[in-house]
C-alpha positions as MATLAB code, in Angstrom:
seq = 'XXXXXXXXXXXXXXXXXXXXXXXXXXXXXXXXXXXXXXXXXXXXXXXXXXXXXXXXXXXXX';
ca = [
     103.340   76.943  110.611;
     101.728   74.432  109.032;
      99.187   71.620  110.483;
      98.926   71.127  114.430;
      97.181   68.735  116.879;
      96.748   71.028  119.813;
      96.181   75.156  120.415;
      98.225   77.119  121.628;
     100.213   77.874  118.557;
     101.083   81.666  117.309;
     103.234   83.508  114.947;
     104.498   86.925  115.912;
     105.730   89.295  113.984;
     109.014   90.738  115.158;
     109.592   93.706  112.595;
     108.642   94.632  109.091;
     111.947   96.264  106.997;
     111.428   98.044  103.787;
     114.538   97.658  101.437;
     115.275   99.592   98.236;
     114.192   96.322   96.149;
     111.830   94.143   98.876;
     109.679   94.067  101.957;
     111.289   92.439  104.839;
     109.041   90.427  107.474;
     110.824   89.013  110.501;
     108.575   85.986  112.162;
     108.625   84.375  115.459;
     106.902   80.824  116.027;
     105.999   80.348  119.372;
     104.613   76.767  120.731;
     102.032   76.456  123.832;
     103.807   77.104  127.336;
     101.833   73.512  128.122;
     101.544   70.970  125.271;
      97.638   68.855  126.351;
      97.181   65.537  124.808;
      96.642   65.509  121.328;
      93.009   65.516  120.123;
      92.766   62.917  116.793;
      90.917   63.742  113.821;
      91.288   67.503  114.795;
      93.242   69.874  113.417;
      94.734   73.381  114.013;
      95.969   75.606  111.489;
      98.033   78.447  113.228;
      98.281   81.846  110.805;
      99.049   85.865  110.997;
      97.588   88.330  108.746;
     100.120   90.923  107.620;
      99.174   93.905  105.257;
     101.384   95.230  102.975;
     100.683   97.881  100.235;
     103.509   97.788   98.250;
     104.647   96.214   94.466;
     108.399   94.998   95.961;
     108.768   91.741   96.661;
     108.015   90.304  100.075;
     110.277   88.157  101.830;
     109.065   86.455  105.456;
     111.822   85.333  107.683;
];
């Protein structure tokens, strides 16, 4: 998602897909329901961990 100024950010993950050739990840960003004033000089970085045990490639949606 990148660099953010406020919490409240998450990624969800709306289905993994294997294929014959890759791994298919579906992703959903979702922003705070509320957005607060923006603190400066602090900085949010908004991440999912997904694992996968497999050699296809891995494509995230």
């Amino acid at each position: 998602m990148g660099e953010k100024t406020t919490l409240g950010y998450t990624i969800a993950i709306l289905k993994v897909e294997e294929t014959p050739t890759s791994i298919m990840i579906y992703t959903k960003d979702n922003e705070p329901k509320s957005k607060r004033a923006e603190e400066k000089e602090v900085f949010y970085y908004p991440y999912t961990i997904v694992k996968v045990n497999s050699k296809k490639e891995i494509i995230i949606q």
